[in-house]
Amino acid sequence: EPEVTQTPSHQVTQMGQEVILRCVPISNHLYFYWYRQILGQKVEFLVSFYNNEISEKSEIFDDQFSVERPDGSNFTLKIRSTKLEDSAMYFCASSGLAGGAQYFGPGTRLLVL
Amino acid sequence: TQLLEQSPQFLSIQEGENLTVYCNSSSVFSSLQWYRQEPGEGPVLLVTVVTGGEVKKLKRLTFQFGDARKDSSLHITAAQPGDTGLYLCAGARTTDSWGKLQFGAGTQVVVTP
């Protein structure tokens, strides 16, 4: 069964460093999303991406964040200068339809020291 | 922000009992999705409901979408220890959004043998 994959599973970085989180969405999906979940809190929407551009973003997704689909399979989230409060689980999701079923990856646990 | 309220927050029952988890909002959603999440893992999609009044069954799990598409419930019949987990509801709107999911805080279900 097709699934969303994410790498790395864990990332530890120093405050101020750049990190890139990688995702491979389900191959025939067109809508891609990043969410995050701070420990003990709700899953929060960050950004959606369709047709090679950002379609929607939350207040969390400021200038330090960017997304890219560099080729036909990968979808990346870059945080330019990490802050302590960026520590969270980051989930990638994909969907075949806007508003349709979203399938989540296993997540990347990011720890900023 | 359209809030999704889940109740109860925590539910502990004996094996064989039935349970119902509720997901309520004051806003209308285009679709509502139920997930199950294990600690340290990504949400796993259980079902998507899109039509008001819709009922879907997945073995011992029954999902209902309210007529007005503002609320939903998950009912588990004859719960088993394997049903233990965090159940999340998440709503999507396509009228003013590209389908980003708004998550509830979750209901932690514990089924003891």
Coordinates of N, CA and C in Angstrom, one line a residue:
Chain A
E1 N 0.8 -1.2 0.0 CA 0.0 0.0 0.0 C 0.9 1.3 0.0
P2 N 0.6 2.2 -0.9 CA 1.4 3.5 -0.9 C 1.4 4.2 0.4
E3 N 2.5 4.8 0.7 CA 2.6 5.5 2.0 C 3.5 6.7 1.9
V4 N 3.3 7.6 2.8 CA 4.2 8.8 2.8 C 5.4 8.5 3.7
T5 N 6.6 8.9 3.2 CA 7.8 8.6 3.9 C 8.4 9.9 4.3
Q6 N 9.2 9.9 5.4 CA 9.9 11.1 5.8 C 11.2 10.8 6.3
T7 N 12.2 11.7 6.0 CA 13.6 11.5 6.6 C 14.1 12.9 7.0
P8 N 14.9 13.0 8.0 CA 15.3 11.9 8.9 C 14.1 11.6 9.9
S9 N 14.2 10.6 10.7 CA 13.2 10.3 11.7 C 13.5 11.2 12.9
H10 N 14.7 11.5 13.2 CA 15.1 12.4 14.3 C 16.2 13.4 13.8
Q11 N 16.1 14.6 14.3 CA 17.1 15.6 13.9 C 17.4 16.4 15.1
V12 N 18.7 16.5 15.5 CA 19.1 17.4 16.6 C 19.9 18.5 16.0
T13 N 19.6 19.8 16.4 CA 20.4 20.9 15.8 C 20.6 22.0 16.8
Q14 N 21.6 22.8 16.5 CA 21.8 23.9 17.4 C 20.9 25.1 17.0
M15 N 20.5 25.9 17.9 CA 19.8 27.1 17.6 C 20.5 28.0 16.6
G16 N 19.8 28.5 15.6 CA 20.4 29.3 14.6 C 20.8 28.5 13.3
Q17 N 20.8 27.2 13.4 CA 21.2 26.4 12.3 C 20.0 26.2 11.4
E18 N 20.4 25.9 10.1 CA 19.3 25.5 9.1 C 19.1 24.0 9.1
V19 N 17.8 23.7 9.0 CA 17.5 22.2 8.8 C 16.6 22.1 7.6
I20 N 16.7 20.9 7.0 CA 15.8 20.6 5.9 C 15.2 19.2 6.2
L21 N 13.8 19.2 6.2 CA 13.1 18.0 6.5 C 12.5 17.5 5.2
R22 N 12.7 16.2 4.9 CA 12.3 15.7 3.6 C 11.1 14.7 3.7
C23 N 10.4 14.7 2.6 CA 9.1 13.9 2.5 C 9.0 13.4 1.1
V24 N 8.5 12.2 1.0 CA 8.1 11.6 -0.3 C 6.7 11.3 -0.2
P25 N 5.8 12.2 -0.8 CA 4.4 12.0 -0.8 C 4.0 10.7 -1.6
I26 N 2.7 10.4 -1.5 CA 2.2 9.3 -2.3 C 2.2 9.7 -3.7
S27 N 2.6 8.8 -4.6 CA 3.1 9.3 -6.0 C 2.0 9.9 -6.8
N28 N 0.7 9.6 -6.8 CA -0.3 10.2 -7.6 C -1.0 11.3 -6.9
H29 N -0.6 11.7 -5.8 CA -1.2 12.8 -5.0 C -0.8 14.2 -5.6
L30 N -1.6 15.2 -5.4 CA -1.4 16.5 -6.0 C -1.3 17.6 -4.9
Y31 N -1.8 17.3 -3.7 CA -1.8 18.3 -2.6 C -0.9 17.8 -1.5
F32 N 0.0 18.7 -1.1 CA 1.0 18.4 -0.1 C 0.9 19.4 1.1
Y33 N 1.1 18.8 2.3 CA 1.0 19.6 3.5 C 2.1 19.3 4.5
W34 N 2.4 20.3 5.3 CA 3.2 20.2 6.5 C 2.4 20.6 7.7
Y35 N 2.6 19.8 8.7 CA 2.0 20.0 10.0 C 3.1 19.9 11.1
R36 N 2.8 20.4 12.2 CA 3.7 20.1 13.3 C 2.9 19.9 14.6
Q37 N 3.6 19.2 15.5 CA 2.9 18.8 16.8 C 4.0 19.0 17.9
I38 N 3.8 20.1 18.7 CA 4.6 20.3 19.8 C 4.2 19.3 20.9
L39 N 5.1 18.8 21.7 CA 4.9 17.7 22.6 C 3.7 18.0 23.5
G40 N 2.7 17.1 23.5 CA 1.5 17.3 24.4 C 0.4 18.3 23.8
Q41 N 0.7 18.8 22.6 CA -0.3 19.7 22.0 C -1.0 19.2 20.8
K42 N -1.9 19.9 20.2 CA -2.6 19.5 19.0 C -1.7 19.5 17.8
V43 N -2.1 18.8 16.8 CA -1.4 18.9 15.5 C -1.9 20.2 14.8
E44 N -0.9 21.0 14.4 CA -1.1 22.3 13.8 C -0.7 22.4 12.3
F45 N -1.5 23.0 11.6 CA -1.3 23.2 10.1 C -0.2 24.2 9.9
L46 N 0.8 23.9 9.0 CA 1.8 24.9 8.7 C 1.6 25.5 7.3
V47 N 1.5 24.6 6.3 CA 1.5 25.1 4.9 C 0.9 24.0 4.0
S48 N 0.2 24.5 2.9 CA -0.2 23.5 1.9 C 0.4 24.0 0.6
F49 N 0.5 23.0 -0.3 CA 1.3 23.2 -1.6 C 0.6 22.5 -2.7
Y50 N 0.3 23.2 -3.8 CA -0.3 22.6 -4.9 C 0.1 23.3 -6.2
N51 N 0.4 22.5 -7.2 CA 0.7 23.0 -8.5 C 2.0 23.9 -8.4
N52 N 3.0 23.4 -7.6 CA 4.3 24.0 -7.4 C 4.3 25.4 -6.8
E53 N 3.2 25.6 -6.0 CA 3.3 26.8 -5.2 C 2.5 26.7 -3.9
I54 N 2.8 27.6 -3.0 CA 2.1 27.5 -1.7 C 0.7 28.0 -1.9
S55 N -0.3 27.2 -1.5 CA -1.7 27.6 -1.6 C -2.2 28.2 -0.4
E56 N -1.7 27.9 0.8 CA -2.2 28.4 2.0 C -1.1 28.2 3.1
K57 N -1.0 29.2 4.0 CA 0.0 29.0 5.1 C -0.6 29.6 6.4
S58 N -0.1 29.1 7.5 CA -0.6 29.6 8.8 C 0.4 30.7 9.3
E59 N 0.0 31.3 10.4 CA 0.8 32.4 11.0 C 2.1 31.8 11.5
I60 N 2.2 30.5 11.8 CA 3.4 29.9 12.2 C 4.5 30.0 11.1
F61 N 4.0 29.8 9.9 CA 4.9 29.7 8.7 C 5.4 31.1 8.3
D62 N 6.4 31.6 9.0 CA 6.9 32.9 8.8 C 8.1 32.8 7.8
D63 N 8.8 33.9 7.7 CA 9.9 34.0 6.7 C 11.0 33.0 6.9
Q64 N 11.1 32.4 8.1 CA 12.1 31.4 8.4 C 11.8 30.1 7.8
F65 N 10.6 29.9 7.3 CA 10.2 28.6 6.7 C 10.0 28.7 5.2
S66 N 10.4 27.7 4.6 CA 10.1 27.6 3.1 C 9.9 26.1 2.7
V67 N 9.2 25.9 1.6 CA 8.9 24.6 1.1 C 9.3 24.6 -0.3
E68 N 9.6 23.4 -0.8 CA 10.0 23.2 -2.2 C 9.7 21.8 -2.6
R69 N 9.4 21.7 -3.9 CA 9.3 20.3 -4.5 C 10.3 20.3 -5.6
P70 N 11.5 19.9 -5.2 CA 12.7 20.0 -6.1 C 12.6 19.1 -7.3
D71 N 11.9 18.0 -7.2 CA 11.7 17.1 -8.3 C 10.4 16.5 -8.3
G72 N 10.1 15.4 -9.0 CA 8.8 14.8 -9.1 C 8.4 14.0 -7.9
S73 N 9.3 13.8 -6.9 CA 8.9 12.9 -5.8 C 9.1 13.6 -4.4
N74 N 10.1 14.4 -4.3 CA 10.4 15.0 -2.9 C 9.6 16.2 -2.6
F75 N 9.4 16.5 -1.4 CA 8.7 17.7 -0.9 C 9.5 18.0 0.4
T76 N 10.1 19.2 0.5 CA 10.9 19.6 1.6 C 10.4 20.8 2.4
L77 N 10.7 20.8 3.7 CA 10.5 21.9 4.5 C 11.8 22.4 5.1
K78 N 12.1 23.6 4.8 CA 13.4 24.2 5.3 C 13.1 25.2 6.4
I79 N 13.8 25.1 7.5 CA 13.8 26.2 8.5 C 15.2 26.8 8.5
R80 N 15.2 28.1 8.2 CA 16.5 28.8 7.9 C 17.3 29.0 9.2
S81 N 16.8 29.4 10.2 CA 17.5 29.7 11.4 C 16.6 29.2 12.6
T82 N 16.9 28.0 13.0 CA 16.0 27.4 14.0 C 16.0 28.1 15.4
K83 N 14.9 28.0 16.0 CA 14.7 28.6 17.4 C 14.3 27.4 18.3
L84 N 14.5 27.6 19.6 CA 14.2 26.6 20.6 C 12.7 26.1 20.4
E85 N 11.9 27.1 20.1 CA 10.4 26.8 20.1 C 10.0 26.1 18.8
D86 N 11.0 25.8 17.9 CA 10.7 25.0 16.7 C 10.8 23.5 17.0
S87 N 11.2 23.2 18.2 CA 11.3 21.8 18.6 C 9.9 21.2 18.6
A88 N 9.7 20.1 17.8 CA 8.4 19.5 17.6 C 8.5 18.3 16.7
M89 N 7.4 17.6 16.6 CA 7.3 16.6 15.5 C 6.7 17.3 14.3
Y90 N 7.4 17.0 13.2 CA 6.9 17.6 11.9 C 6.4 16.5 11.0
F91 N 5.1 16.7 10.6 CA 4.5 15.7 9.7 C 4.2 16.2 8.4
C92 N 4.5 15.4 7.4 CA 4.2 15.7 6.0 C 2.9 14.9 5.7
A93 N 2.0 15.4 4.9 CA 0.8 14.7 4.5 C 0.6 15.0 3.0
S94 N -0.2 14.0 2.4 CA -0.5 14.3 1.0 C -1.9 13.8 0.7
S95 N -2.5 14.4 -0.3 CA -3.9 14.1 -0.6 C -4.1 14.1 -2.1
G96 N -5.1 13.3 -2.6 CA -5.4 13.4 -4.1 C -6.4 14.5 -4.4
L97 N -7.1 15.0 -3.4 CA -8.1 16.0 -3.6 C -8.0 17.1 -2.5
A98 N -8.3 18.3 -2.9 CA -8.4 19.4 -1.8 C -9.6 19.0 -0.9
G99 N -9.3 18.9 0.4 CA -10.3 18.5 1.3 C -10.6 17.0 1.4
G100 N -9.8 16.2 0.6 CA -10.0 14.8 0.6 C -9.1 14.2 1.7
A101 N -9.1 12.9 1.7 CA -8.4 12.1 2.8 C -6.9 12.5 2.7
Q102 N -6.3 12.8 3.8 CA -4.9 13.2 3.9 C -4.2 12.0 4.6
Y103 N -3.1 11.6 4.0 CA -2.3 10.5 4.5 C -1.0 11.1 5.1
F104 N -0.7 10.8 6.3 CA 0.4 11.3 7.0 C 1.6 10.4 7.0
G105 N 2.8 11.0 7.0 CA 4.0 10.3 7.2 C 4.3 10.0 8.7
P106 N 5.4 9.3 9.0 CA 5.7 9.0 10.3 C 6.2 10.1 11.2
G107 N 6.7 11.2 10.5 CA 7.1 12.4 11.2 C 8.6 12.4 11.4
T108 N 9.1 13.6 11.6 CA 10.5 13.9 11.9 C 10.5 14.6 13.3
R109 N 11.2 14.0 14.2 CA 11.3 14.7 15.5 C 12.4 15.6 15.5
L110 N 12.2 16.9 15.6 CA 13.2 18.0 15.6 C 13.4 18.5 17.0
L111 N 14.7 18.5 17.4 CA 15.1 19.0 18.7 C 16.1 20.1 18.5
V112 N 15.8 21.3 18.9 CA 16.7 22.5 18.8 C 17.3 22.8 20.2
L113 N 18.6 22.7 20.2 CA 19.3 23.0 21.5 C 19.9 24.4 21.6
Chain B
T1 N -10.6 31.2 13.4 CA -10.2 29.8 13.6 C -11.4 29.0 14.0
Q2 N -11.7 27.9 13.3 CA -12.8 27.0 13.7 C -12.3 25.9 14.6
L3 N -12.8 25.9 15.8 CA -12.3 25.0 16.8 C -13.1 23.7 16.7
L4 N -12.4 22.6 16.9 CA -13.0 21.3 17.0 C -12.8 20.8 18.4
E5 N -13.9 20.6 19.1 CA -13.8 20.1 20.5 C -14.1 18.6 20.6
Q6 N -13.2 17.9 21.2 CA -13.4 16.5 21.3 C -13.7 16.2 22.8
S7 N -14.6 15.2 23.0 CA -14.9 14.8 24.3 C -15.2 13.3 24.3
P8 N -14.9 12.6 25.4 CA -14.1 13.1 26.5 C -12.7 13.2 26.2
Q9 N -11.9 13.8 27.0 CA -10.4 13.9 26.8 C -9.8 12.5 27.0
F10 N -10.3 11.8 28.0 CA -9.8 10.5 28.4 C -10.9 9.5 28.7
L11 N -10.7 8.3 28.2 CA -11.7 7.3 28.4 C -11.1 5.9 28.7
S12 N -11.4 5.4 29.9 CA -10.9 4.1 30.3 C -12.0 3.1 30.5
I13 N -12.0 2.0 29.7 CA -13.0 1.0 29.8 C -12.5 -0.4 29.8
Q14 N -13.4 -1.3 30.2 CA -13.0 -2.7 30.2 C -13.2 -3.3 28.8
E15 N -12.4 -4.3 28.5 CA -12.6 -5.1 27.3 C -14.0 -5.6 27.2
G16 N -14.6 -5.4 26.0 CA -16.0 -5.9 25.7 C -17.0 -4.8 25.9
E17 N -16.7 -3.7 26.5 CA -17.6 -2.6 26.6 C -17.6 -1.7 25.3
N18 N -18.7 -0.9 25.2 CA -18.8 0.0 24.1 C -18.3 1.4 24.5
L19 N -17.9 2.2 23.5 CA -17.6 3.6 23.9 C -17.9 4.5 22.7
T20 N -18.1 5.7 23.0 CA -18.4 6.8 22.0 C -17.5 8.0 22.2
V21 N -16.9 8.5 21.2 CA -16.1 9.7 21.2 C -16.8 10.7 20.4
Y22 N -16.8 12.0 20.9 CA -17.5 13.0 20.2 C -16.6 14.1 19.7
C23 N -17.0 14.7 18.5 CA -16.2 15.8 17.9 C -17.2 16.9 17.5
N24 N -17.1 18.0 18.1 CA -18.1 19.1 17.9 C -17.4 20.4 17.5
S25 N -18.2 21.1 16.6 CA -17.7 22.4 16.2 C -18.9 23.3 15.9
S26 N -18.7 24.6 16.0 CA -19.8 25.6 15.6 C -19.7 25.9 14.1
S27 N -18.7 25.4 13.4 CA -18.5 25.6 12.0 C -18.8 24.4 11.2
V28 N -19.1 24.7 9.9 CA -19.4 23.6 9.0 C -18.1 23.2 8.3
F29 N -18.0 21.9 8.1 CA -16.8 21.4 7.4 C -17.2 20.7 6.2
S30 N -16.3 20.7 5.2 CA -16.5 20.0 3.9 C -16.4 18.5 4.1
S31 N -15.4 18.2 5.0 CA -15.2 16.8 5.3 C -14.6 16.7 6.7
L32 N -14.7 15.5 7.2 CA -14.2 15.3 8.6 C -13.5 14.0 8.5
Q33 N -12.3 14.0 9.1 CA -11.5 12.7 9.1 C -11.2 12.3 10.5
W34 N -11.2 11.0 10.7 CA -10.8 10.4 12.0 C -9.4 9.7 11.9
Y35 N -8.6 10.0 12.8 CA -7.2 9.4 12.8 C -7.0 8.7 14.2
R36 N -6.1 7.8 14.1 CA -5.6 7.2 15.4 C -4.1 7.4 15.4
Q37 N -3.6 7.9 16.6 CA -2.1 8.2 16.7 C -1.5 7.5 17.9
E38 N -0.4 6.8 17.6 CA 0.3 6.1 18.7 C 1.5 7.1 19.1
P39 N 2.0 7.0 20.3 CA 3.0 7.9 20.7 C 4.2 7.9 19.8
G40 N 4.7 9.1 19.4 CA 5.9 9.2 18.6 C 5.7 8.8 17.1
E41 N 4.4 8.6 16.7 CA 4.1 8.3 15.3 C 3.2 9.2 14.7
G42 N 3.0 9.1 13.3 CA 2.1 10.0 12.6 C 0.7 9.5 12.8
P43 N -0.3 10.4 12.6 CA -1.7 10.0 12.6 C -2.0 9.0 11.5
V44 N -2.7 8.0 11.8 CA -3.1 7.0 10.8 C -4.6 7.2 10.5
L45 N -4.9 7.4 9.2 CA -6.3 7.7 8.8 C -7.2 6.5 9.0
L46 N -8.3 6.7 9.6 CA -9.3 5.6 9.8 C -10.4 5.8 8.8
V47 N -10.9 7.0 8.7 CA -12.1 7.2 7.8 C -12.2 8.7 7.4
T48 N -12.8 9.0 6.3 CA -13.2 10.3 5.9 C -14.7 10.3 5.6
V49 N -15.4 11.3 6.2 CA -16.8 11.4 6.0 C -17.1 12.8 5.3
V50 N -17.9 12.8 4.3 CA -18.1 14.1 3.6 C -19.6 14.5 3.5
T51 N -20.5 13.6 3.7 CA -21.9 13.9 3.5 C -22.6 14.0 4.8
G52 N -23.4 15.1 5.0 CA -24.2 15.2 6.2 C -25.1 14.0 6.5
G53 N -25.0 13.4 7.7 CA -25.8 12.3 8.0 C -25.1 11.0 7.7
E54 N -24.0 11.0 7.0 CA -23.3 9.8 6.6 C -22.8 9.0 7.7
V55 N -23.0 7.7 7.6 CA -22.5 6.7 8.5 C -21.6 5.7 7.8
K56 N -20.4 5.5 8.4 CA -19.4 4.6 7.8 C -19.0 3.6 8.9
K57 N -18.9 2.3 8.5 CA -18.5 1.3 9.4 C -17.1 0.7 9.0
L58 N -16.3 0.5 10.0 CA -15.0 -0.1 9.8 C -14.8 -1.2 10.9
K59 N -15.3 -2.4 10.5 CA -15.3 -3.5 11.5 C -16.1 -3.1 12.7
R60 N -15.5 -3.0 13.9 CA -16.3 -2.6 15.1 C -16.4 -1.1 15.3
L61 N -15.9 -0.3 14.4 CA -15.9 1.1 14.5 C -17.0 1.7 13.6
T62 N -17.8 2.6 14.2 CA -18.9 3.2 13.4 C -18.7 4.7 13.5
F63 N -18.6 5.4 12.4 CA -18.4 6.8 12.3 C -19.6 7.5 11.8
Q64 N -20.0 8.6 12.4 CA -21.2 9.3 11.9 C -20.8 10.8 11.7
F65 N -21.3 11.4 10.6 CA -21.2 12.8 10.4 C -22.5 13.4 10.6
G66 N -22.6 14.5 11.4 CA -23.8 15.2 11.7 C -24.5 15.7 10.4
D67 N -25.8 15.8 10.5 CA -26.6 16.3 9.4 C -26.1 17.7 8.9
A68 N -25.7 18.5 9.8 CA -25.3 19.9 9.5 C -23.8 20.0 9.2
R69 N -23.1 18.8 9.3 CA -21.7 18.7 9.0 C -20.9 19.6 10.0
K70 N -21.3 19.7 11.2 CA -20.6 20.4 12.2 C -20.0 19.5 13.3
D71 N -20.5 18.2 13.3 CA -20.1 17.3 14.4 C -20.0 15.9 13.9
S72 N -19.3 15.1 14.7 CA -19.1 13.7 14.3 C -18.9 12.9 15.5
S73 N -19.2 11.6 15.4 CA -18.9 10.7 16.5 C -18.3 9.4 16.0
L74 N -17.5 8.8 16.9 CA -16.9 7.5 16.7 C -17.4 6.6 17.8
H75 N -18.0 5.5 17.4 CA -18.5 4.5 18.3 C -17.7 3.2 18.1
I76 N -17.2 2.6 19.2 CA -16.5 1.3 19.1 C -17.3 0.3 19.9
T77 N -17.6 -0.8 19.3 CA -18.4 -1.8 19.9 C -17.5 -2.9 20.4
A78 N -17.8 -3.4 21.5 CA -17.0 -4.5 22.1 C -15.5 -4.2 22.0
A79 N -15.1 -3.2 22.7 CA -13.7 -2.7 22.6 C -12.7 -3.8 23.0
Q80 N -11.6 -3.8 22.4 CA -10.5 -4.7 22.7 C -9.2 -3.9 23.1
P81 N -8.3 -4.5 23.8 CA -7.1 -3.8 24.2 C -6.3 -3.2 23.0
G82 N -6.4 -3.8 21.8 CA -5.8 -3.3 20.6 C -6.4 -2.0 20.2
D83 N -7.6 -1.6 20.7 CA -8.2 -0.3 20.4 C -7.6 0.8 21.2
T84 N -6.8 0.5 22.1 CA -6.1 1.6 22.9 C -5.3 2.5 22.0
G85 N -5.5 3.8 22.2 CA -4.8 4.8 21.4 C -5.4 6.2 21.5
L86 N -4.8 7.1 20.8 CA -5.3 8.5 20.8 C -6.1 8.7 19.5
Y87 N -7.4 9.0 19.7 CA -8.2 9.2 18.5 C -8.4 10.7 18.3
L88 N -8.1 11.1 17.0 CA -8.2 12.5 16.6 C -9.2 12.7 15.6
C89 N -10.0 13.8 15.7 CA -10.8 14.2 14.6 C -10.2 15.4 13.9
A90 N -10.4 15.6 12.7 CA -9.8 16.7 11.9 C -10.8 17.1 10.8
G91 N -11.1 18.4 10.8 CA -12.0 18.9 9.8 C -11.3 19.7 8.7
A92 N -11.9 19.6 7.5 CA -11.3 20.4 6.3 C -12.4 21.2 5.7
R93 N -12.1 22.4 5.3 CA -13.0 23.3 4.6 C -12.4 23.6 3.2
T94 N -13.2 23.5 2.2 CA -12.8 23.8 0.8 C -13.4 25.1 0.3
T95 N -14.4 25.6 1.1 CA -15.0 26.9 0.6 C -14.1 28.1 0.7
D96 N -13.3 28.1 1.8 CA -12.3 29.2 1.9 C -10.9 28.7 2.2
S97 N -10.6 27.5 1.9 CA -9.4 26.9 2.2 C -9.0 25.9 1.2
W98 N -7.7 25.5 1.1 CA -7.3 24.5 0.2 C -7.2 23.1 0.9
G99 N -8.1 23.0 1.9 CA -8.3 21.7 2.6 C -7.4 21.4 3.8
K100 N -6.8 22.5 4.4 CA -6.0 22.3 5.5 C -6.9 21.7 6.6
L101 N -6.3 20.8 7.4 CA -7.0 20.2 8.5 C -6.9 20.9 9.8
Q102 N -8.0 21.1 10.5 CA -8.0 21.6 11.8 C -8.3 20.4 12.7
F103 N -7.3 20.2 13.6 CA -7.4 19.0 14.5 C -8.0 19.3 15.8
G104 N -8.7 18.3 16.4 CA -9.1 18.4 17.8 C -8.0 18.0 18.6
A105 N -8.1 18.1 19.9 CA -7.0 17.8 20.9 C -6.9 16.3 21.1
G106 N -7.9 15.5 20.7 CA -7.8 14.1 20.8 C -8.5 13.5 22.0
T107 N -8.9 12.2 21.9 CA -9.4 11.4 23.1 C -8.5 10.3 23.3
Q108 N -7.9 10.2 24.4 CA -7.1 9.0 24.8 C -8.0 7.9 25.3
V109 N -8.0 6.8 24.6 CA -8.8 5.6 24.9 C -7.9 4.5 25.5
V110 N -8.2 4.0 26.6 CA -7.5 2.9 27.2 C -8.5 1.8 27.4
V111 N -8.2 0.6 26.9 CA -9.1 -0.6 27.0 C -8.3 -1.6 27.8
T112 N -8.8 -2.0 29.0 CA -8.0 -2.9 29.8 C -8.6 -4.3 29.7
P113 N -7.8 -5.3 29.7 CA -8.3 -6.7 29.6 C -9.2 -7.1 30.8

